[in-house]
């Protein structure tokens, strides 16, 4: 988009704003472009999609050295798409998706990708120079790679975004998200930034080291802590203890490591109160960041230090236990109270009202209330009104102890479904999130909720100033530490060969609180811990936590107990091997299983999971009558699936769970939002090899086509009626699965009898086996004999509509993956079509005969003979 076009749009917006009395109105502005095939197209040059807008200079992960300019947004094949003009010798306009698209430059932004920038003193990597490697198109923040950054920092929340470059989806302690207030352009004389490896070789000290002054300095025998580094000359900023009122820059000739150095970085001996120094900022314990700091807290602290935002939404695993620096496990409230102990901590919830962490804070609050205008205290949200006045008080900027407000169970205070009386509360939080005075004076607001979807849209949207931070379930290292602590304290019994490492591995997906409860239960029952016990308790704990939303399946058989479909079993065995070996490229994103009821669709995947040793999650009803709760359920289940990986997700009767987008729903958009959440989850390439989504249905034609596209469903397996060969394998498998004894050795005659009944499925065969066992019991026999099985086969009657079954067979085969079809698939289709045609012919003949009987003319009476 050229400069003239941009100015023209600005004039349109200005006139529209004046005409609407100063209120910005939505308008449509279009531009005409010429596509690659020579056609003309009109695109919206004002609309923003996934953060990208017209005029952006972009590049794609798969484009080799080429750049492009976004022309605008246009509907393409029923969905939105970006249109980009590729710059180069041959300019062309092509349609692209945001996936893998990197924002290089935007006219409204101060920096572009490739710029050399210098961190200002209000950021963590003070005085370092780095390079802009990516830009967040939604927020305009810059991902800067520095040569070294002691406190580290990557924003995991951006990893799931489609625009985020894949090559940067790795943990790095040198990458840091910055905004315009945190960085500036480097001088032109600045040389190439020193690499991190070179920095490590050259620097003798690091931030957090305890040092003493050498005898040749004026600060003889003093103990100090390094609070900042100059990576270009290796000088260290040392704060001398205990008062820490004096800091000075020292080189290697002036200081040396202290013999009191702690094993933990930035934590000296307990009798010395040491706090990390942040230049030109208030010094508090809450800003100490080291390798013990969890990623979610690290992310929040970096934002606080940089003053990027002052309102945070903590969601996800908020009801777990958290390990503090004294190796004590606490609730999140105890943990955060310890982190922010140098602040005035206030806690507000609907049920308990306003509470204070200490009596000192309560007295401080009452003293502040005297200076607040009392005219507002008669409103419905009087406590929040007072809190807002106190948090935005500019005098907080000069206070040593700054206020922090925790909103407990925030989803109850500002729910997704907002009534007219709650609107004022939502608006208040929205204003707080953008309040620059609160941000500048150091006030903090933290909202705690298990699911972000349960909060009002205005507070959690990208336009809000609130920062959403997801607390993940504990990883392997955290679970291992918890198990080691539990085993040391509780004296639990372990079966031979079971170690803390094994326990940590098989309890993936559980919280630290659940691990503690599991160990306490095992000790109370006097049972030793082994994998089988863990699996059973794990199943109950997860199902209790997600009551009514999921079912954890614990298969009892492997594929060797599943009769027939050898080609499909071989395929699944290869997929499972690649999944466990970590060869993600050979693992499908999703699998569709289509066929009539009773053909063994669900069972084959459970048997497969048993062989792989992978947990199976079966989705149940995620929908709720309450607004926002359906999306919240999906969000919680999606988080659990990620944390249980590798995992197989089974969605049975998928055509009933999620219909096509063309089907009227009448649910105020809930179906569309659920569908979109599943689309994004199932097509995220980072889940390939970790999560396999299995959709089971009798009618895949009722599913939205987007579910069936490659990248979401990479394999479509047809399940049809078994032939004679398969039945000879299914019959003995059914006897074994159900624990039924028999003296039958040759099953071929019985397979022929079942095939002759045409519509018998594996589920029907299982019924015949159980019926034969019942007949044997009536006959006083301990084993099923041939006569019993023959009688059971003869007593079977079809319950389904044959036309429906035949149509489902044809549908299943026609939409399936070619190499996964049965050997006789063409014959199956032909026979099904013939049966349908024969029934139609018979029905027509019967109807015609009835009509003829009604309208047949009566014969004339015979004349009497003389």
Coordinates of C-alpha atoms in Angstrom, one line a residue, residues 223 225 227 239-247 272-278 283 285:
X223 CA 31.6 -8.0 50.6
X225 CA 27.1 -8.6 45.0
X227 CA 24.1 -6.5 40.0
X239 CA 26.7 -3.2 45.3
X240 CA 28.6 -3.3 48.6
X241 CA 27.0 -4.9 51.6
X242 CA 25.3 -4.8 54.0
X243 CA 23.8 -1.4 53.4
X244 CA 24.0 -1.5 49.6
X245 CA 23.8 2.3 49.5
X246 CA 27.1 2.4 47.5
X247 CA 27.7 0.8 44.1
X272 CA 22.8 -11.5 54.6
X273 CA 19.8 -10.0 53.0
X274 CA 20.7 -9.8 49.3
X275 CA 18.4 -8.4 46.6
X276 CA 19.1 -8.1 42.9
X277 CA 19.8 -4.4 42.0
X278 CA 18.0 -3.0 39.0
X283 CA 15.0 -2.7 44.6
X285 CA 13.2 -9.3 46.3

